[in-house]
Amino acid sequence: MELAYYSDYAVRLVNSEEPARGKDSLTSVEAVRELFGVNQSAGRRATDADVTRFRSVRGRLRAVFEAAAEGDETRAVDLLNALLLEFPVSPQVSGHDHRDDDGRPLWHMHLADHPSNATAGYAAIAAMGLAFHLTEYGVDRLGLCEAAPCRNAFLDTSTNRSRRYCSDRCATRANVAAYRARKRLEADRSANTGLAADSAQRTTASGER
């Protein structure tokens, strides 16, 4: 499992809440376990106490994305470093389930599950994955969707660093909204031009009388 994969842990946790819409899917231990995805053994350690702890980590991870989206690189890094210090990782060399053509293990770096509790394990993996993505690709690759009121987190993997939305759905919605706004503006300008022309005609007619 490559280290880049772990950055998705951070995105999944942050996007379990949509503050602007008043939505929060992280309301039960089952929801916590679902965040682990295929890593079911780690998810099974989750208890009701992890719901509150996960929400706390989620807020801190969102703050990293918010700082990055605002262009405050130093703050984003400081916030992420604080998480890395609090939730250290346990790296291991692994070759499980991956073999080359000769049947030899394809060795790679793997982040071992933290043994204390589900929150500590998840936070360590999410923070390390995000740190890897940040240092490899740049702080500006951490984004928040610009399609209001979404604000979901995303990792920009575009070739020209141009991604602005978390999904095609949000991109389409934002483009439609922008198109309608332009049409309204054009209509308003046309109406104002017509009113100005009518006013000018009335003024000219009045002067001629």
Short mmCIF file of C-alpha atoms in Angstrom, two decimals:
data_model
loop_
_atom_site.label_atom_id
_atom_site.label_comp_id
_atom_site.label_asym_id
_atom_site.label_seq_id
_atom_site.Cartn_x
_atom_site.Cartn_y
_atom_site.Cartn_z
CA MET A 1 0.00 0.00 0.00
CA GLU A 2 1.59 3.29 -1.07
CA LEU A 3 1.79 6.21 1.33
CA ALA A 4 -0.19 8.41 -1.08
CA TYR A 5 -3.21 6.19 -0.48
CA TYR A 6 -3.40 7.24 3.16
CA SER A 7 -4.20 10.86 2.29
CA ASP A 8 -7.69 9.65 1.36
CA TYR A 9 -8.24 8.87 5.04
CA ALA A 10 -8.07 12.59 5.79
CA VAL A 11 -10.44 13.50 2.97
CA ARG A 12 -13.00 10.87 3.99
CA LEU A 13 -13.04 12.06 7.59
CA VAL A 14 -13.27 15.77 6.75
CA ASN A 15 -16.09 15.15 4.29
CA SER A 16 -18.16 13.22 6.82
CA GLU A 17 -19.48 16.66 7.77
CA GLU A 18 -20.96 19.43 5.62
CA PRO A 19 -21.08 22.44 8.00
CA ALA A 20 -22.79 24.81 5.59
CA ARG A 21 -25.61 22.32 5.03
CA GLY A 22 -25.84 21.29 8.68
CA LYS A 23 -25.11 17.65 7.79
CA ASP A 24 -23.00 15.25 9.83
CA SER A 25 -22.82 11.54 9.05
CA LEU A 26 -20.42 10.81 11.91
CA THR A 27 -23.07 10.02 14.50
CA SER A 28 -22.41 6.40 15.49
CA VAL A 29 -19.68 3.84 15.99
CA GLU A 30 -20.86 2.16 12.77
CA ALA A 31 -20.15 5.39 10.89
CA VAL A 32 -16.67 5.49 12.41
CA ARG A 33 -15.99 1.92 11.29
CA GLU A 34 -17.13 2.68 7.76
CA LEU A 35 -14.43 5.35 7.47
CA PHE A 36 -11.77 2.65 7.66
CA GLY A 37 -12.97 1.16 4.38
CA VAL A 38 -11.25 -2.13 3.60
CA ASN A 39 -9.18 -1.92 6.78
CA GLN A 40 -11.86 -3.78 8.72
CA SER A 41 -9.59 -5.12 11.46
CA ALA A 42 -8.70 -1.57 12.57
CA GLY A 43 -12.31 -0.45 12.32
CA ARG A 44 -13.48 -3.19 14.65
CA ARG A 45 -11.53 -1.56 17.49
CA ALA A 46 -13.83 1.49 17.35
CA THR A 47 -16.15 2.14 20.29
CA ASP A 48 -18.79 4.75 21.07
CA ALA A 49 -16.08 6.90 22.66
CA ASP A 50 -14.37 7.20 19.27
CA VAL A 51 -17.29 9.15 17.80
CA THR A 52 -16.41 12.25 19.83
CA ARG A 53 -12.68 11.75 19.37
CA PHE A 54 -13.07 11.36 15.60
CA ARG A 55 -15.06 14.59 15.42
CA SER A 56 -12.25 16.42 17.22
CA VAL A 57 -9.64 15.13 14.76
CA ARG A 58 -11.97 15.96 11.88
CA GLY A 59 -12.12 19.61 12.92
CA ARG A 60 -8.35 19.80 13.09
CA LEU A 61 -7.92 18.20 9.68
CA ARG A 62 -10.46 20.57 8.16
CA ALA A 63 -8.46 23.47 9.61
CA VAL A 64 -5.44 22.23 7.63
CA PHE A 65 -7.46 22.30 4.39
CA GLU A 66 -8.91 25.72 5.24
CA ALA A 67 -5.46 27.20 5.84
CA ALA A 68 -4.22 25.70 2.58
CA ALA A 69 -7.23 27.02 0.66
CA GLU A 70 -6.58 30.49 2.09
CA GLY A 71 -2.97 30.35 0.94
CA ASP A 72 -1.57 30.26 4.48
CA GLU A 73 1.04 27.56 3.94
CA THR A 74 2.83 28.05 7.25
CA ARG A 75 -0.35 27.67 9.27
CA ALA A 76 -1.38 24.57 7.30
CA VAL A 77 1.98 22.95 7.99
CA ASP A 78 1.96 23.95 11.67
CA LEU A 79 -1.51 22.44 12.15
CA LEU A 80 -0.48 19.25 10.38
CA ASN A 81 2.75 18.98 12.37
CA ALA A 82 0.76 19.24 15.60
CA LEU A 83 -1.31 16.23 14.51
CA LEU A 84 1.80 14.27 13.53
CA LEU A 85 3.35 14.90 16.96
CA GLU A 86 0.20 13.87 18.79
CA PHE A 87 -0.50 10.83 16.62
CA PRO A 88 2.84 9.29 15.58
CA VAL A 89 2.92 6.60 12.93
CA SER A 90 4.51 3.17 13.01
CA PRO A 91 6.05 2.56 9.57
CA GLN A 92 6.74 -0.96 8.38
CA VAL A 93 8.12 -2.55 5.25
CA SER A 94 5.39 -4.79 3.83
CA GLY A 95 4.95 -7.11 0.90
CA HIS A 96 1.61 -8.67 1.65
CA ASP A 97 -0.62 -9.60 -1.28
CA HIS A 98 1.79 -8.04 -3.80
CA ARG A 99 4.05 -10.21 -5.94
CA ASP A 100 6.17 -9.62 -9.03
CA ASP A 101 6.22 -11.91 -12.07
CA ASP A 102 8.68 -14.20 -10.33
CA GLY A 103 6.51 -14.52 -7.24
CA ARG A 104 8.75 -12.34 -5.08
CA PRO A 105 7.19 -9.80 -2.70
CA LEU A 106 6.88 -6.22 -3.95
CA TRP A 107 8.21 -4.47 -0.86
CA HIS A 108 6.72 -1.09 0.00
CA MET A 109 6.18 1.19 2.97
CA HIS A 110 3.12 0.52 5.07
CA LEU A 111 1.75 2.39 8.09
CA ALA A 112 0.95 -0.06 10.85
CA ASP A 113 -2.27 0.29 12.82
CA HIS A 114 -1.83 2.09 16.12
CA PRO A 115 -2.52 -0.33 18.98
CA SER A 116 -4.13 2.03 21.52
CA ASN A 117 -7.52 2.97 20.03
CA ALA A 118 -9.28 3.48 16.72
CA THR A 119 -9.01 7.28 16.75
CA ALA A 120 -5.27 7.29 17.35
CA GLY A 121 -4.74 4.77 14.57
CA TYR A 122 -6.90 6.59 12.06
CA ALA A 123 -5.52 10.04 12.92
CA ALA A 124 -1.93 8.83 12.58
CA ILE A 125 -2.61 7.35 9.15
CA ALA A 126 -4.63 10.36 7.94
CA ALA A 127 -2.07 12.92 9.13
CA MET A 128 0.88 11.02 7.65
CA GLY A 129 -0.90 10.53 4.34
CA LEU A 130 -1.76 14.21 4.17
CA ALA A 131 1.81 15.16 5.10
CA PHE A 132 3.14 12.94 2.32
CA HIS A 133 0.78 14.52 -0.22
CA LEU A 134 1.62 18.05 0.95
CA THR A 135 5.39 17.61 0.80
CA GLU A 136 5.28 15.71 -2.48
CA TYR A 137 2.90 17.96 -4.41
CA GLY A 138 2.61 21.26 -2.50
CA VAL A 139 0.23 22.90 -0.05
CA ASP A 140 -1.85 24.33 -2.88
CA ARG A 141 -2.87 20.77 -3.76
CA LEU A 142 -5.12 20.68 -0.68
CA GLY A 143 -8.41 22.26 -1.60
CA LEU A 144 -11.96 22.99 -0.46
CA CYS A 145 -14.77 22.87 -2.99
CA GLU A 146 -15.69 26.32 -4.32
CA ALA A 147 -19.25 25.30 -5.21
CA ALA A 148 -21.13 26.92 -2.34
CA PRO A 149 -22.35 25.66 0.03
CA CYS A 150 -20.38 22.41 -0.44
CA ARG A 151 -16.85 23.09 0.93
CA ASN A 152 -15.88 19.43 0.78
CA ALA A 153 -12.15 18.72 0.97
CA PHE A 154 -10.26 17.30 -2.00
CA LEU A 155 -6.71 16.56 -3.16
CA ASP A 156 -5.84 18.26 -6.43
CA THR A 157 -4.11 15.79 -8.73
CA SER A 158 -4.67 17.77 -11.94
CA THR A 159 -1.64 18.38 -14.15
CA ASN A 160 -2.03 22.17 -14.09
CA ARG A 161 -3.13 22.66 -10.48
CA SER A 162 -6.50 23.94 -11.67
CA ARG A 163 -9.00 21.87 -9.70
CA ARG A 164 -11.60 23.95 -7.85
CA TYR A 165 -14.37 21.49 -7.06
CA CYS A 166 -14.63 18.21 -5.15
CA SER A 167 -16.60 16.41 -7.86
CA ASP A 168 -17.94 16.67 -11.40
CA ARG A 169 -21.38 17.20 -9.91
CA CYS A 170 -20.27 20.30 -8.03
CA ALA A 171 -18.34 21.58 -11.05
CA THR A 172 -21.44 21.27 -13.23
CA ARG A 173 -23.61 22.94 -10.59
CA ALA A 174 -21.17 25.84 -10.26
CA ASN A 175 -20.91 26.28 -14.03
CA VAL A 176 -24.69 26.32 -14.41
CA ALA A 177 -24.99 28.88 -11.62
CA ALA A 178 -22.30 31.06 -13.23
CA TYR A 179 -24.03 30.81 -16.61
CA ARG A 180 -27.37 31.85 -15.15
CA ALA A 181 -25.72 34.74 -13.30
CA ARG A 182 -24.17 35.97 -16.56
CA LYS A 183 -27.53 35.74 -18.32
CA ARG A 184 -29.22 37.72 -15.54
CA LEU A 185 -26.51 40.37 -15.76
CA GLU A 186 -26.87 40.59 -19.51
CA ALA A 187 -30.64 40.91 -19.17
CA ASP A 188 -30.27 43.64 -16.54
CA ARG A 189 -27.81 45.54 -18.72
CA SER A 190 -30.10 45.21 -21.73
CA ALA A 191 -33.05 46.46 -19.69
CA ASN A 192 -31.05 49.40 -18.34
CA THR A 193 -29.86 50.26 -21.84
CA GLY A 194 -33.46 50.22 -23.06
CA LEU A 195 -34.60 52.45 -20.20
CA ALA A 196 -31.77 54.87 -20.89
CA ALA A 197 -32.69 54.99 -24.58
CA ASP A 198 -36.37 55.64 -23.78
CA SER A 199 -35.40 58.37 -21.35
CA ALA A 200 -33.16 60.00 -23.96
CA GLN A 201 -35.95 59.89 -26.54
CA ARG A 202 -38.41 61.47 -24.12
CA THR A 203 -35.91 64.20 -23.28
CA THR A 204 -35.29 64.93 -26.98
CA ALA A 205 -39.01 65.01 -27.72
CA SER A 206 -39.65 67.35 -24.82
CA GLY A 207 -36.89 69.69 -26.01
CA GLU A 208 -38.28 69.81 -29.52
CA ARG A 209 -41.65 70.91 -28.19
#
